[in-house]
């Protein structure tokens, strides 16, 4: 066997049955098939992680949106100047287009309200009990706001729970629920 170098190519000369064969050094079919198999295995492994990553991203997006919705509700309650908070149910909060009054003080009874929110966290309207339990396809999130008031002297404490559920179109049992709780105090003159 002799090696010749022509134009940066290695040629291998072999003798077989008295004939001189010249062939270029290259990959064999087995090497090519093995390389394609390894590459396929690696690509399938990487692509199998894609649905998991997308599911995690959607879950974290829901968590961020629910926290944003809870902050908006708590901000509406903190702006309350009387015994009622005005919770915006549709439109822009700066334009005060539509709101519902939520009782913050008085007796120890519970006041409750359910509002639907779109995929961006904007309020789209109140939801009745039937739609709350069966599913509300117009919304992505449902926020159930409950207040329980208790007056101690001149200070009225209000226990506020915001339960945000997603997806709103699913029945009650099939939703993921996020709970946010705070206390608010309202000073009243007697």
PDB file of C-alpha atoms in Angstrom:
ATOM      1  CA  UNK A   1       0.000   0.000   0.000  1.00  0.00           C
ATOM      2  CA  UNK A   2       1.257   3.387  -0.948  1.00  0.00           C
ATOM      3  CA  UNK A   3      -0.162   6.823  -0.109  1.00  0.00           C
ATOM      4  CA  UNK A   4      -0.097   9.644  -2.613  1.00  0.00           C
ATOM      5  CA  UNK A   5      -1.067  13.212  -1.869  1.00  0.00           C
ATOM      6  CA  UNK A   6      -2.689  15.067  -4.722  1.00  0.00           C
ATOM      7  CA  UNK A   7      -4.425  18.424  -4.300  1.00  0.00           C
ATOM      8  CA  UNK A   8      -4.902  18.013  -0.536  1.00  0.00           C
ATOM      9  CA  UNK A   9      -6.545  14.620  -0.983  1.00  0.00           C
ATOM     10  CA  UNK A  10      -5.221  11.348   0.243  1.00  0.00           C
ATOM     11  CA  UNK A  11      -5.412   8.555  -2.261  1.00  0.00           C
ATOM     12  CA  UNK A  12      -4.932   4.965  -1.230  1.00  0.00           C
ATOM     13  CA  UNK A  13      -3.443   2.598  -3.764  1.00  0.00           C
ATOM     14  CA  UNK A  14      -4.162  -1.073  -3.379  1.00  0.00           C
ATOM     15  CA  UNK A  15      -3.413  -4.077  -5.487  1.00  0.00           C
ATOM     16  CA  UNK A  16      -6.034  -6.727  -5.891  1.00  0.00           C
ATOM     17  CA  UNK A  17      -5.776  -9.555  -8.370  1.00  0.00           C
ATOM     18  CA  UNK A  18      -3.018  -7.840 -10.146  1.00  0.00           C
ATOM     19  CA  UNK A  19      -5.033  -4.638 -10.744  1.00  0.00           C
ATOM     20  CA  UNK A  20      -4.227  -1.293  -9.267  1.00  0.00           C
ATOM     21  CA  UNK A  21      -7.213   0.417  -7.518  1.00  0.00           C
ATOM     22  CA  UNK A  22      -7.135   3.995  -6.376  1.00  0.00           C
ATOM     23  CA  UNK A  23      -9.796   5.156  -3.904  1.00  0.00           C
ATOM     24  CA  UNK A  24     -10.279   8.209  -1.752  1.00  0.00           C
ATOM     25  CA  UNK A  25     -10.313   7.966   2.039  1.00  0.00           C
ATOM     26  CA  UNK A  26     -13.962   8.439   3.185  1.00  0.00           C
ATOM     27  CA  UNK A  27     -16.510   7.310   5.754  1.00  0.00           C
ATOM     28  CA  UNK A  28     -17.965   3.869   5.407  1.00  0.00           C
ATOM     29  CA  UNK A  29     -21.705   3.241   5.252  1.00  0.00           C
ATOM     30  CA  UNK A  30     -21.691   1.818   8.784  1.00  0.00           C
ATOM     31  CA  UNK A  31     -20.014   4.954  10.141  1.00  0.00           C
ATOM     32  CA  UNK A  32     -22.548   7.203   8.387  1.00  0.00           C
ATOM     33  CA  UNK A  33     -25.550   5.189   9.624  1.00  0.00           C
ATOM     34  CA  UNK A  34     -24.146   5.154  13.189  1.00  0.00           C
ATOM     35  CA  UNK A  35     -23.601   8.944  13.116  1.00  0.00           C
ATOM     36  CA  UNK A  36     -27.149   9.541  11.839  1.00  0.00           C
ATOM     37  CA  UNK A  37     -28.512   7.223  14.564  1.00  0.00           C
ATOM     38  CA  UNK A  38     -26.648   9.078  17.324  1.00  0.00           C
ATOM     39  CA  UNK A  39     -27.741  12.458  15.914  1.00  0.00           C
ATOM     40  CA  UNK A  40     -31.368  11.280  15.743  1.00  0.00           C
ATOM     41  CA  UNK A  41     -31.243  10.026  19.344  1.00  0.00           C
ATOM     42  CA  UNK A  42     -29.866  13.378  20.567  1.00  0.00           C
ATOM     43  CA  UNK A  43     -32.446  15.423  18.618  1.00  0.00           C
ATOM     44  CA  UNK A  44     -35.370  13.295  19.829  1.00  0.00           C
ATOM     45  CA  UNK A  45     -34.116  13.624  23.422  1.00  0.00           C
ATOM     46  CA  UNK A  46     -33.889  17.398  23.146  1.00  0.00           C
ATOM     47  CA  UNK A  47     -37.274  17.738  21.418  1.00  0.00           C
ATOM     48  CA  UNK A  48     -38.937  15.570  24.063  1.00  0.00           C
ATOM     49  CA  UNK A  49     -38.094  18.265  26.630  1.00  0.00           C
ATOM     50  CA  UNK A  50     -39.937  20.939  24.632  1.00  0.00           C
ATOM     51  CA  UNK A  51     -43.504  20.074  25.792  1.00  0.00           C
ATOM     52  CA  UNK A  52     -42.336  20.020  29.412  1.00  0.00           C
ATOM     53  CA  UNK A  53     -40.774  23.459  29.040  1.00  0.00           C
ATOM     54  CA  UNK A  54     -43.884  24.862  27.354  1.00  0.00           C
ATOM     55  CA  UNK A  55     -46.117  23.439  30.097  1.00  0.00           C
ATOM     56  CA  UNK A  56     -43.934  25.006  32.770  1.00  0.00           C
ATOM     57  CA  UNK A  57     -43.984  28.355  30.979  1.00  0.00           C
ATOM     58  CA  UNK A  58     -47.799  28.317  30.813  1.00  0.00           C
ATOM     59  CA  UNK A  59     -48.021  27.400  34.508  1.00  0.00           C
ATOM     60  CA  UNK A  60     -45.690  30.226  35.522  1.00  0.00           C
ATOM     61  CA  UNK A  61     -47.575  32.661  33.297  1.00  0.00           C
ATOM     62  CA  UNK A  62     -50.772  31.705  35.162  1.00  0.00           C
ATOM     63  CA  UNK A  63     -49.037  32.314  38.495  1.00  0.00           C
ATOM     64  CA  UNK A  64     -47.836  35.736  37.408  1.00  0.00           C
ATOM     65  CA  UNK A  65     -51.247  36.758  36.041  1.00  0.00           C
ATOM     66  CA  UNK A  66     -53.052  35.599  39.184  1.00  0.00           C
ATOM     67  CA  UNK A  67     -50.685  37.614  41.365  1.00  0.00           C
ATOM     68  CA  UNK A  68     -51.312  40.641  39.137  1.00  0.00           C
ATOM     69  CA  UNK A  69     -55.090  40.212  39.422  1.00  0.00           C
ATOM     70  CA  UNK A  70     -54.853  39.885  43.214  1.00  0.00           C
ATOM     71  CA  UNK A  71     -52.748  43.054  43.385  1.00  0.00           C
ATOM     72  CA  UNK A  72     -55.357  44.935  41.340  1.00  0.00           C
ATOM     73  CA  UNK A  73     -58.151  43.776  43.679  1.00  0.00           C
ATOM     74  CA  UNK A  74     -56.163  44.674  46.794  1.00  0.00           C
ATOM     75  CA  UNK A  75     -55.348  48.091  45.290  1.00  0.00           C
ATOM     76  CA  UNK A  76     -59.062  48.697  44.671  1.00  0.00           C
ATOM     77  CA  UNK A  77     -59.765  47.813  48.298  1.00  0.00           C
ATOM     78  CA  UNK A  78     -56.971  50.048  49.616  1.00  0.00           C
ATOM     79  CA  UNK A  79     -58.441  52.988  47.657  1.00  0.00           C
ATOM     80  CA  UNK A  80     -61.728  52.594  49.532  1.00  0.00           C
ATOM     81  CA  UNK A  81     -62.580  55.697  51.511  1.00  0.00           C
ATOM     82  CA  UNK A  82     -65.765  54.434  53.112  1.00  0.00           C
ATOM     83  CA  UNK A  83     -67.169  51.111  54.201  1.00  0.00           C
ATOM     84  CA  UNK A  84     -67.372  49.940  50.599  1.00  0.00           C
ATOM     85  CA  UNK A  85     -64.657  49.204  48.090  1.00  0.00           C
ATOM     86  CA  UNK A  86     -65.325  49.670  44.404  1.00  0.00           C
ATOM     87  CA  UNK A  87     -63.982  46.634  42.541  1.00  0.00           C
ATOM     88  CA  UNK A  88     -63.711  47.201  38.799  1.00  0.00           C
ATOM     89  CA  UNK A  89     -65.501  44.560  36.773  1.00  0.00           C
ATOM     90  CA  UNK A  90     -64.908  45.785  33.232  1.00  0.00           C
ATOM     91  CA  UNK A  91     -63.067  48.468  31.346  1.00  0.00           C
ATOM     92  CA  UNK A  92     -60.110  50.497  32.528  1.00  0.00           C
ATOM     93  CA  UNK A  93     -59.825  51.271  36.246  1.00  0.00           C
ATOM     94  CA  UNK A  94     -58.730  54.854  35.459  1.00  0.00           C
ATOM     95  CA  UNK A  95     -61.913  55.503  33.468  1.00  0.00           C
ATOM     96  CA  UNK A  96     -64.153  53.970  36.165  1.00  0.00           C
ATOM     97  CA  UNK A  97     -66.334  52.410  33.503  1.00  0.00           C
ATOM     98  CA  UNK A  98     -67.965  49.639  35.555  1.00  0.00           C
ATOM     99  CA  UNK A  99     -67.573  48.572  39.155  1.00  0.00           C
ATOM    100  CA  UNK A 100     -69.297  46.696  41.969  1.00  0.00           C
ATOM    101  CA  UNK A 101     -69.375  47.810  45.589  1.00  0.00           C
ATOM    102  CA  UNK A 102     -67.979  45.318  48.078  1.00  0.00           C
ATOM    103  CA  UNK A 103     -68.783  45.758  51.792  1.00  0.00           C
ATOM    104  CA  UNK A 104     -65.703  46.100  54.001  1.00  0.00           C
ATOM    105  CA  UNK A 105     -67.155  46.711  57.446  1.00  0.00           C
ATOM    106  CA  UNK A 106     -70.245  46.269  59.513  1.00  0.00           C
ATOM    107  CA  UNK A 107     -71.318  42.938  60.911  1.00  0.00           C
ATOM    108  CA  UNK A 108     -69.332  39.725  60.745  1.00  0.00           C
ATOM    109  CA  UNK A 109     -71.196  38.357  57.733  1.00  0.00           C
ATOM    110  CA  UNK A 110     -69.304  37.382  54.620  1.00  0.00           C
ATOM    111  CA  UNK A 111     -69.667  39.373  51.417  1.00  0.00           C
ATOM    112  CA  UNK A 112     -68.680  37.635  48.181  1.00  0.00           C
ATOM    113  CA  UNK A 113     -68.137  38.578  44.547  1.00  0.00           C
ATOM    114  CA  UNK A 114     -66.908  36.679  41.452  1.00  0.00           C
ATOM    115  CA  UNK A 115     -65.285  38.517  38.528  1.00  0.00           C
ATOM    116  CA  UNK A 116     -64.039  37.099  35.230  1.00  0.00           C
ATOM    117  CA  UNK A 117     -60.695  38.214  33.757  1.00  0.00           C
ATOM    118  CA  UNK A 118     -59.305  37.727  30.258  1.00  0.00           C
ATOM    119  CA  UNK A 119     -55.946  36.135  29.383  1.00  0.00           C
ATOM    120  CA  UNK A 120     -54.164  39.472  29.946  1.00  0.00           C
ATOM    121  CA  UNK A 121     -55.655  39.997  33.411  1.00  0.00           C
ATOM    122  CA  UNK A 122     -58.235  42.626  32.417  1.00  0.00           C
ATOM    123  CA  UNK A 123     -61.673  42.401  34.074  1.00  0.00           C
ATOM    124  CA  UNK A 124     -64.521  41.446  31.744  1.00  0.00           C
ATOM    125  CA  UNK A 125     -67.513  41.287  34.092  1.00  0.00           C
ATOM    126  CA  UNK A 126     -69.171  39.658  37.066  1.00  0.00           C
ATOM    127  CA  UNK A 127     -70.010  35.961  37.016  1.00  0.00           C
ATOM    128  CA  UNK A 128     -73.085  34.332  38.552  1.00  0.00           C
ATOM    129  CA  UNK A 129     -72.958  31.214  40.740  1.00  0.00           C
ATOM    130  CA  UNK A 130     -74.057  28.811  37.987  1.00  0.00           C
ATOM    131  CA  UNK A 131     -71.316  29.964  35.596  1.00  0.00           C
ATOM    132  CA  UNK A 132     -68.804  29.938  38.455  1.00  0.00           C
ATOM    133  CA  UNK A 133     -69.326  26.227  39.115  1.00  0.00           C
ATOM    134  CA  UNK A 134     -69.987  25.011  35.551  1.00  0.00           C
ATOM    135  CA  UNK A 135     -67.371  27.087  33.749  1.00  0.00           C
ATOM    136  CA  UNK A 136     -67.254  30.524  32.182  1.00  0.00           C
ATOM    137  CA  UNK A 137     -65.822  30.295  28.642  1.00  0.00           C
ATOM    138  CA  UNK A 138     -65.579  34.068  28.102  1.00  0.00           C
ATOM    139  CA  UNK A 139     -62.819  34.401  30.707  1.00  0.00           C
ATOM    140  CA  UNK A 140     -59.395  32.861  31.360  1.00  0.00           C
ATOM    141  CA  UNK A 141     -59.385  33.545  35.114  1.00  0.00           C
ATOM    142  CA  UNK A 142     -62.111  33.763  37.760  1.00  0.00           C
ATOM    143  CA  UNK A 143     -61.510  35.768  40.919  1.00  0.00           C
ATOM    144  CA  UNK A 144     -63.738  35.071  43.904  1.00  0.00           C
ATOM    145  CA  UNK A 145     -63.381  37.895  46.404  1.00  0.00           C
ATOM    146  CA  UNK A 146     -64.627  37.320  49.954  1.00  0.00           C
ATOM    147  CA  UNK A 147     -64.607  39.808  52.795  1.00  0.00           C
ATOM    148  CA  UNK A 148     -65.364  39.179  56.443  1.00  0.00           C
ATOM    149  CA  UNK A 149     -65.563  42.229  58.669  1.00  0.00           C
ATOM    150  CA  UNK A 150     -65.216  42.654  62.387  1.00  0.00           C
ATOM    151  CA  UNK A 151     -65.303  45.914  64.277  1.00  0.00           C
ATOM    152  CA  UNK A 152     -63.161  46.359  67.356  1.00  0.00           C
ATOM    153  CA  UNK A 153     -63.778  49.766  68.883  1.00  0.00           C
ATOM    154  CA  UNK A 154     -63.321  52.437  66.231  1.00  0.00           C
ATOM    155  CA  UNK A 155     -61.162  50.227  64.067  1.00  0.00           C
ATOM    156  CA  UNK A 156     -62.829  47.824  61.687  1.00  0.00           C
ATOM    157  CA  UNK A 157     -60.712  44.941  60.469  1.00  0.00           C
ATOM    158  CA  UNK A 158     -61.583  43.250  57.238  1.00  0.00           C
ATOM    159  CA  UNK A 159     -60.272  39.799  56.316  1.00  0.00           C
ATOM    160  CA  UNK A 160     -60.023  39.717  52.514  1.00  0.00           C
ATOM    161  CA  UNK A 161     -59.530  36.504  50.562  1.00  0.00           C
ATOM    162  CA  UNK A 162     -59.017  36.495  46.799  1.00  0.00           C
ATOM    163  CA  UNK A 163     -59.247  33.031  45.214  1.00  0.00           C
ATOM    164  CA  UNK A 164     -58.197  33.080  41.579  1.00  0.00           C
ATOM    165  CA  UNK A 165     -58.888  30.020  39.461  1.00  0.00           C
ATOM    166  CA  UNK A 166     -57.748  29.022  35.986  1.00  0.00           C
ATOM    167  CA  UNK A 167     -58.882  28.035  33.437  1.00  0.00           C
ATOM    168  CA  UNK A 168     -62.280  29.643  33.899  1.00  0.00           C
ATOM    169  CA  UNK A 169     -63.876  27.549  31.140  1.00  0.00           C
ATOM    170  CA  UNK A 170     -63.304  24.326  33.099  1.00  0.00           C
ATOM    171  CA  UNK A 171     -65.727  23.086  35.749  1.00  0.00           C
ATOM    172  CA  UNK A 172     -64.959  24.103  39.333  1.00  0.00           C
ATOM    173  CA  UNK A 173     -63.345  20.753  40.230  1.00  0.00           C
ATOM    174  CA  UNK A 174     -60.849  20.919  37.344  1.00  0.00           C
ATOM    175  CA  UNK A 175     -59.402  24.379  37.986  1.00  0.00           C
ATOM    176  CA  UNK A 176     -56.144  25.342  39.617  1.00  0.00           C
ATOM    177  CA  UNK A 177     -56.737  27.716  42.518  1.00  0.00           C
ATOM    178  CA  UNK A 178     -54.409  30.400  43.857  1.00  0.00           C
ATOM    179  CA  UNK A 179     -55.277  32.050  47.194  1.00  0.00           C
ATOM    180  CA  UNK A 180     -54.249  35.487  48.367  1.00  0.00           C
ATOM    181  CA  UNK A 181     -55.212  36.785  51.815  1.00  0.00           C
ATOM    182  CA  UNK A 182     -54.775  40.140  53.529  1.00  0.00           C
ATOM    183  CA  UNK A 183     -56.204  42.216  56.372  1.00  0.00           C
ATOM    184  CA  UNK A 184     -57.416  45.741  55.829  1.00  0.00           C
ATOM    185  CA  UNK A 185     -58.323  48.223  58.511  1.00  0.00           C
ATOM    186  CA  UNK A 186     -60.893  50.947  58.103  1.00  0.00           C
ATOM    187  CA  UNK A 187     -61.259  53.673  60.760  1.00  0.00           C
ATOM    188  CA  UNK A 188     -64.856  54.746  61.321  1.00  0.00           C
ATOM    189  CA  UNK A 189     -66.301  57.568  63.339  1.00  0.00           C
ATOM    190  CA  UNK A 190     -69.122  56.581  65.694  1.00  0.00           C
TER     191      UNK A 190
END
